[in-house]
Coordinates of C-alpha atoms in Angstrom, one line a residue:
M18 CA 16.3 -8.3 -9.0
Y19 CA 16.4 -7.2 -12.6
D20 CA 19.2 -5.6 -14.7
L21 CA 18.5 -1.9 -15.3
L22 CA 17.2 -1.1 -18.7
N23 CA 17.2 2.7 -18.6
L24 CA 14.7 2.7 -21.5
N25 CA 12.3 5.0 -23.2
I26 CA 9.5 3.0 -24.8
Y27 CA 7.5 4.8 -27.5
F28 CA 4.2 3.7 -29.0
D29 CA 1.6 5.4 -31.1
E30 CA -2.0 4.4 -30.3
N31 CA -3.1 5.7 -33.7
Y32 CA -1.5 2.6 -35.1
W33 CA -4.7 0.7 -34.1
L34 CA -7.2 3.5 -33.3
D35 CA -7.1 5.2 -36.6
G36 CA -9.8 4.0 -39.0
R37 CA -12.2 2.9 -36.3
K38 CA -15.9 3.7 -37.0
L39 CA -18.5 5.2 -34.8
F40 CA -21.1 2.4 -35.4
T41 CA -19.8 -1.1 -34.9
K42 CA -21.1 -4.4 -33.6
D43 CA -18.7 -4.3 -30.7
I44 CA -18.9 -1.0 -28.7
Y45 CA -15.3 -1.5 -27.5
Q46 CA -14.1 -1.1 -31.1
S47 CA -16.2 2.0 -31.7
S48 CA -14.4 5.3 -32.3
I49 CA -16.6 6.8 -29.5
L50 CA -14.2 5.3 -27.0
N51 CA -11.0 6.6 -28.6
W52 CA -10.9 9.6 -26.2
Y53 CA -11.0 7.2 -23.3
Y54 CA -8.2 5.0 -24.6
R55 CA -6.0 8.1 -25.4
H56 CA -6.7 9.5 -22.0
L57 CA -5.3 6.3 -20.4
Y58 CA -2.4 6.1 -22.7
R59 CA -1.4 9.7 -22.0
K60 CA -1.3 8.7 -18.3
Q61 CA 0.8 5.6 -19.3
K62 CA -1.8 3.2 -18.0
P63 CA -2.9 -0.1 -19.6
I64 CA -6.6 -0.6 -20.3
N65 CA -8.8 -3.3 -19.0
N66 CA -8.4 -6.5 -21.0
K67 CA -12.1 -6.6 -21.8
F68 CA -11.6 -3.5 -24.0
V69 CA -8.8 -5.1 -26.0
K70 CA -10.0 -6.4 -29.4
S71 CA -6.9 -6.3 -31.7
G72 CA -3.4 -7.8 -31.7
P73 CA -1.5 -4.6 -31.8
Q74 CA -3.5 -3.1 -29.0
K75 CA -2.9 -6.2 -26.9
L76 CA 0.8 -6.2 -27.6
V77 CA 1.2 -2.6 -26.4
N78 CA -1.1 -3.2 -23.4
N79 CA 1.1 -6.1 -22.3
I80 CA 4.2 -3.9 -22.6
L81 CA 2.5 -1.3 -20.4
R82 CA 1.6 -3.9 -17.8
A83 CA 5.2 -5.4 -17.9
F84 CA 7.0 -2.1 -17.2
I85 CA 4.6 0.3 -15.7
N86 CA 6.0 -0.1 -12.2
R87 CA 9.7 0.0 -13.3
T88 CA 11.6 3.1 -12.3
D89 CA 14.1 2.5 -15.1
V90 CA 11.5 2.6 -17.9
V91 CA 9.4 5.5 -19.2
F92 CA 6.7 5.7 -21.9
N93 CA 6.6 8.3 -24.7
N94 CA 9.2 10.4 -22.9
N95 CA 12.8 11.2 -23.6
I96 CA 14.9 10.5 -20.4
Y97 CA 17.3 7.7 -21.1
D98 CA 19.8 6.7 -23.9
N99 CA 18.0 3.5 -24.9
Y100 CA 14.9 3.7 -27.1
Y101 CA 12.3 1.1 -28.0
F102 CA 9.7 2.0 -30.6
C103 CA 7.2 -0.9 -30.5
T104 CA 5.2 0.9 -33.3
Y105 CA 6.6 2.5 -36.4
S106 CA 4.9 4.4 -39.1
Q107 CA 5.3 7.7 -41.0
N108 CA 3.9 9.4 -37.9
N109 CA 7.1 8.9 -36.0
K110 CA 9.7 8.7 -38.8
N111 CA 11.3 12.1 -38.2
Q112 CA 11.5 11.5 -34.4
L113 CA 13.2 8.1 -35.0
L114 CA 15.7 9.6 -37.5
D115 CA 16.6 12.5 -35.0
I116 CA 17.3 9.9 -32.3
L117 CA 19.4 7.8 -34.6
E118 CA 21.4 10.8 -35.6
E119 CA 22.2 11.4 -31.9
K120 CA 23.9 7.9 -31.8
N121 CA 21.4 6.5 -29.3
K122 CA 20.7 2.8 -29.2
V123 CA 17.3 2.1 -30.9
I124 CA 15.1 -1.0 -31.3
V125 CA 12.0 -0.9 -33.5
G126 CA 9.1 -3.3 -33.9
P127 CA 7.3 -5.6 -34.3
L128 CA 4.4 -3.3 -35.2
Y129 CA 5.0 -1.9 -38.7
S130 CA 3.7 -2.3 -42.2
I131 CA 5.6 -4.1 -44.9
D132 CA 6.5 -0.8 -46.5
N133 CA 7.7 0.6 -43.2
F134 CA 9.7 -2.5 -42.5
L135 CA 11.5 -2.1 -45.9
E136 CA 12.2 1.5 -45.0
L137 CA 13.7 0.4 -41.7
V138 CA 15.9 -2.0 -43.5
E139 CA 17.2 0.9 -45.6
F140 CA 17.9 2.9 -42.4
T141 CA 20.1 0.1 -41.1
Y142 CA 22.6 0.6 -43.9
K143 CA 23.3 4.1 -42.5
Y144 CA 22.8 3.6 -38.8
N145 CA 24.7 0.9 -36.9
N146 CA 22.8 1.8 -33.7
L147 CA 19.4 0.5 -35.1
R148 CA 17.9 -3.0 -34.7
I149 CA 14.6 -4.2 -36.1
V150 CA 12.6 -6.8 -34.0
C151 CA 10.1 -9.4 -35.0
A152 CA 7.9 -11.3 -32.6
S153 CA 9.3 -14.8 -33.4
Y154 CA 11.8 -16.6 -35.5
S155 CA 9.1 -17.7 -38.0
A156 CA 8.0 -14.1 -38.4
K157 CA 11.6 -13.1 -38.9
K158 CA 12.0 -15.7 -41.6
T159 CA 9.0 -14.4 -43.5
M160 CA 10.0 -10.8 -43.3
L161 CA 13.5 -11.6 -44.6
K162 CA 12.0 -13.4 -47.6
I163 CA 9.6 -10.5 -48.3
A164 CA 12.4 -8.0 -48.1
N165 CA 14.8 -10.2 -50.1
F166 CA 17.3 -9.4 -47.3
T167 CA 20.1 -11.7 -46.2
D168 CA 20.7 -9.8 -42.9
Q169 CA 24.5 -10.5 -42.9
K170 CA 24.9 -8.0 -40.1
D171 CA 22.3 -9.7 -38.0
I172 CA 20.3 -6.5 -37.5
I173 CA 16.9 -8.2 -37.3
K174 CA 16.3 -9.7 -33.9
V175 CA 13.5 -11.6 -32.2
L176 CA 11.7 -10.0 -29.3
P177 CA 8.3 -11.6 -28.2
V178 CA 6.2 -9.5 -25.9
G179 CA 5.7 -10.8 -22.3
I180 CA 2.4 -12.4 -21.4
S181 CA 2.4 -12.1 -17.7
S182 CA 4.7 -12.1 -14.7
S183 CA 6.2 -15.4 -13.5
A184 CA 4.4 -15.0 -10.2
E185 CA 1.0 -14.5 -11.9
I186 CA 1.6 -17.5 -14.2
L187 CA 2.4 -19.7 -11.3
K188 CA -0.7 -18.4 -9.5
N189 CA -2.8 -19.2 -12.6
K190 CA -1.3 -22.6 -12.7
E191 CA -2.3 -23.3 -9.1
E192 CA -5.8 -21.9 -9.7
S193 CA -6.5 -23.7 -12.9
K194 CA -8.6 -26.8 -12.9
S195 CA -9.7 -26.2 -9.3
N196 CA -13.2 -25.4 -10.4
I197 CA -13.8 -27.3 -13.7
Q198 CA -16.8 -25.9 -15.6
N199 CA -16.4 -27.6 -19.0
D200 CA -14.1 -30.0 -20.7
C201 CA -12.9 -28.1 -23.7
L202 CA -12.2 -24.5 -24.7
I203 CA -12.2 -24.0 -28.5
Y204 CA -10.4 -21.0 -30.0
L205 CA -11.0 -20.1 -33.6
K206 CA -9.1 -17.4 -35.6
G207 CA -9.6 -16.9 -39.3
R208 CA -11.9 -19.9 -39.5
K209 CA -15.6 -20.4 -39.9
K210 CA -17.7 -22.2 -37.3
T211 CA -19.0 -24.5 -39.9
E212 CA -15.4 -25.9 -40.3
L213 CA -15.8 -27.2 -36.7
D214 CA -18.4 -29.8 -37.6
S215 CA -16.1 -32.9 -37.4
I216 CA -14.5 -31.6 -34.2
L217 CA -17.8 -31.0 -32.5
K218 CA -19.1 -34.4 -33.5
A219 CA -16.0 -36.0 -31.9
L220 CA -16.6 -34.0 -28.7
D221 CA -20.3 -34.8 -28.6
S222 CA -19.6 -38.5 -29.2
K223 CA -17.5 -38.5 -26.1
N224 CA -20.0 -36.4 -24.1
L225 CA -17.4 -33.7 -23.7
S226 CA -18.7 -30.2 -23.0
Y227 CA -17.1 -27.1 -24.7
E228 CA -17.3 -23.4 -25.2
I229 CA -16.2 -21.7 -28.5
F230 CA -14.3 -18.4 -28.6
V231 CA -13.9 -16.6 -32.0
Y232 CA -11.1 -14.1 -32.5
G233 CA -12.3 -10.5 -32.3
K234 CA -15.7 -11.5 -30.8
Y235 CA -14.8 -12.5 -27.3
N236 CA -14.1 -10.9 -23.9
N237 CA -10.4 -11.5 -23.3
S238 CA -10.7 -11.7 -19.5
R239 CA -13.5 -14.2 -19.8
M240 CA -11.6 -16.5 -22.2
V241 CA -8.7 -16.6 -19.7
N242 CA -11.1 -17.4 -16.9
I243 CA -12.7 -20.2 -18.9
A244 CA -9.3 -21.6 -19.8
K245 CA -8.5 -21.9 -16.1
A246 CA -11.7 -23.9 -15.6
S247 CA -11.3 -26.2 -18.6
K248 CA -9.5 -29.5 -19.0
F249 CA -8.0 -28.8 -22.4
G250 CA -8.2 -26.6 -25.4
I251 CA -8.5 -27.0 -29.2
V252 CA -7.0 -24.2 -31.4
W253 CA -7.7 -23.8 -35.1
G254 CA -6.4 -20.6 -36.5
R255 CA -4.0 -19.1 -39.0
T256 CA -0.3 -18.3 -39.1
E257 CA 0.8 -16.0 -36.2
S258 CA 3.7 -13.6 -35.6
Q259 CA 3.6 -14.5 -31.9
G260 CA 0.0 -15.7 -31.1
I261 CA -0.6 -13.7 -27.9
G262 CA -4.1 -15.1 -27.5
I263 CA -2.8 -18.7 -27.7
N264 CA 0.1 -17.7 -25.3
E265 CA -2.4 -16.5 -22.8
L266 CA -4.2 -19.9 -22.9
M267 CA -0.9 -21.6 -22.3
S268 CA -0.1 -19.4 -19.4
T269 CA -3.1 -20.9 -17.5
N270 CA -1.4 -24.3 -18.1
L271 CA -4.2 -25.4 -20.5
P272 CA -3.1 -28.4 -22.6
L273 CA -3.7 -27.6 -26.3
F274 CA -4.6 -29.6 -29.4
I275 CA -3.3 -27.4 -32.3
I276 CA -4.5 -27.7 -35.9
D277 CA -1.6 -25.9 -37.4
S278 CA -1.6 -23.5 -40.3
S279 CA 1.7 -23.4 -42.1
E280 CA 1.0 -21.1 -45.1
N281 CA 1.2 -17.3 -44.9
Y282 CA -0.1 -15.4 -47.9
F283 CA 1.2 -11.9 -49.0
N284 CA 1.0 -10.3 -52.4
N285 CA 0.1 -13.6 -54.1
Q286 CA 3.1 -15.3 -52.6
V287 CA 3.1 -18.1 -50.1
Y288 CA 5.4 -18.0 -47.1
E289 CA 6.1 -20.6 -44.5
G290 CA 4.6 -20.0 -41.0
T291 CA 2.9 -21.6 -38.0
S292 CA 0.0 -21.0 -35.7
V293 CA 2.2 -21.5 -32.7
P294 CA 5.7 -19.9 -33.0
Y295 CA 6.2 -20.7 -29.3
W296 CA 5.7 -24.4 -28.8
N297 CA 7.1 -27.7 -27.6
D298 CA 5.9 -31.2 -26.9
A299 CA 5.1 -30.3 -23.3
C300 CA 2.4 -27.9 -24.4
G301 CA 0.1 -30.5 -26.1
I302 CA -0.3 -32.0 -29.6
K303 CA 0.1 -30.2 -32.9
I304 CA -1.1 -31.6 -36.2
D305 CA -0.7 -30.3 -39.7
S306 CA -4.2 -31.0 -41.0
I307 CA -7.7 -31.6 -39.7
D308 CA -7.5 -34.9 -41.5
Y309 CA -5.3 -36.1 -38.6
F310 CA -7.6 -35.1 -35.9
D311 CA -9.4 -38.4 -35.2
K312 CA -6.1 -40.3 -35.3
N313 CA -4.5 -38.1 -32.5
F314 CA -7.4 -36.9 -30.4
S315 CA -7.9 -40.0 -28.3
K316 CA -4.2 -40.2 -27.4
F317 CA -4.3 -36.5 -26.5
L318 CA -7.2 -37.1 -24.1
I319 CA -5.3 -39.9 -22.4
D320 CA -2.2 -37.6 -22.0
V321 CA -4.4 -34.8 -20.6
K322 CA -5.9 -37.1 -18.0
S323 CA -2.4 -38.2 -16.9
D324 CA -1.2 -34.5 -16.5
K325 CA 1.5 -35.0 -19.1
Y326 CA 1.4 -31.5 -20.4
Q327 CA 2.8 -28.4 -18.6
P328 CA 2.6 -25.5 -21.1
Y329 CA 3.0 -22.9 -18.3
K330 CA 6.7 -23.7 -18.1
L331 CA 7.4 -22.5 -21.7
I332 CA 5.6 -19.3 -20.9
I333 CA 7.7 -18.6 -17.8
D334 CA 10.9 -19.5 -19.6
Q335 CA 10.3 -17.6 -22.9
L336 CA 7.3 -15.3 -22.6
S337 CA 7.1 -13.9 -19.0
Y338 CA 7.7 -10.2 -18.3
E339 CA 11.0 -11.2 -16.7
A340 CA 12.0 -13.0 -19.9
M341 CA 11.2 -10.0 -22.0
S342 CA 13.2 -7.7 -19.8
K343 CA 16.2 -10.0 -20.1
N344 CA 15.8 -10.1 -23.8
L345 CA 15.8 -6.3 -24.0
V346 CA 18.9 -6.0 -21.8
N347 CA 20.8 -8.4 -24.1
L348 CA 19.6 -6.7 -27.2
F349 CA 20.8 -3.3 -26.1
K350 CA 24.2 -4.7 -24.8
N351 CA 24.9 -5.8 -28.4
I352 CA 24.2 -2.6 -30.2
S353 CA 27.0 -0.2 -30.9
S354 CA 26.2 3.5 -30.2

């Protein structure tokens, strides 16, 4: 049984639909389907994962899946006294300010631009009933530096989105590896395939099969299914606020070899980050540079064979729907109205 949230969740689908073009390489990203997406969102229904091609859309879709069957949560409706705006832009600024004036408890984020984040920080000086959320502690650290904000009142909180229910994660764990189709799943984000040469040579030399998924160019459901049927994964990406795509791989209990990215660039400034904000040694191996790949890969394969890694446990503990619900309950308990 869960604690009651009594929560209104607001999102604006224009945050990711605006700017889409009619003619695109991927039909699911074409503006021709915007009417269909808006139709589902008006009915407060998540869309099929195969249609999801962007991080913000995936985040909101997961929130819909997490709370759609909860009687104590509504979407884009004003029923309860607690409010969660997962998207914020000038489109809903006036609505947010009206709600804050009524002394309701409000959480906003993590989908906002830098300028809108700075605006939210300004609002916190006036409204004690407002909290801003980031998707991870590493994302919070970056945002604090960008805003040059010390957060002495602790108004910026961490709230990762849930990946799946605990029951579904356990089900995936039992199903995974029951029908192995290939050895390795490779996930690339913000990298060129040509950068994989040394990795592919290492896999080929060991007669290991693999399939490559490139961010923005794959079917999400298919990648998860291949993860269930693979022995391990290799991830080479860029810094992440949360890394939902990587979290989904972990939720299938896929051991991961991470080539970490630690530099996040904004306005010609370099900020510290990571490709895996949610990680521990039970998830796999993480290296700081491709230069260390050969040195660590053989050990990783030995550990995979011995079933050393259990990444699903971290997902249940920190990134399940139940964990997100508990985080929200605790956040609202600590906001003064």
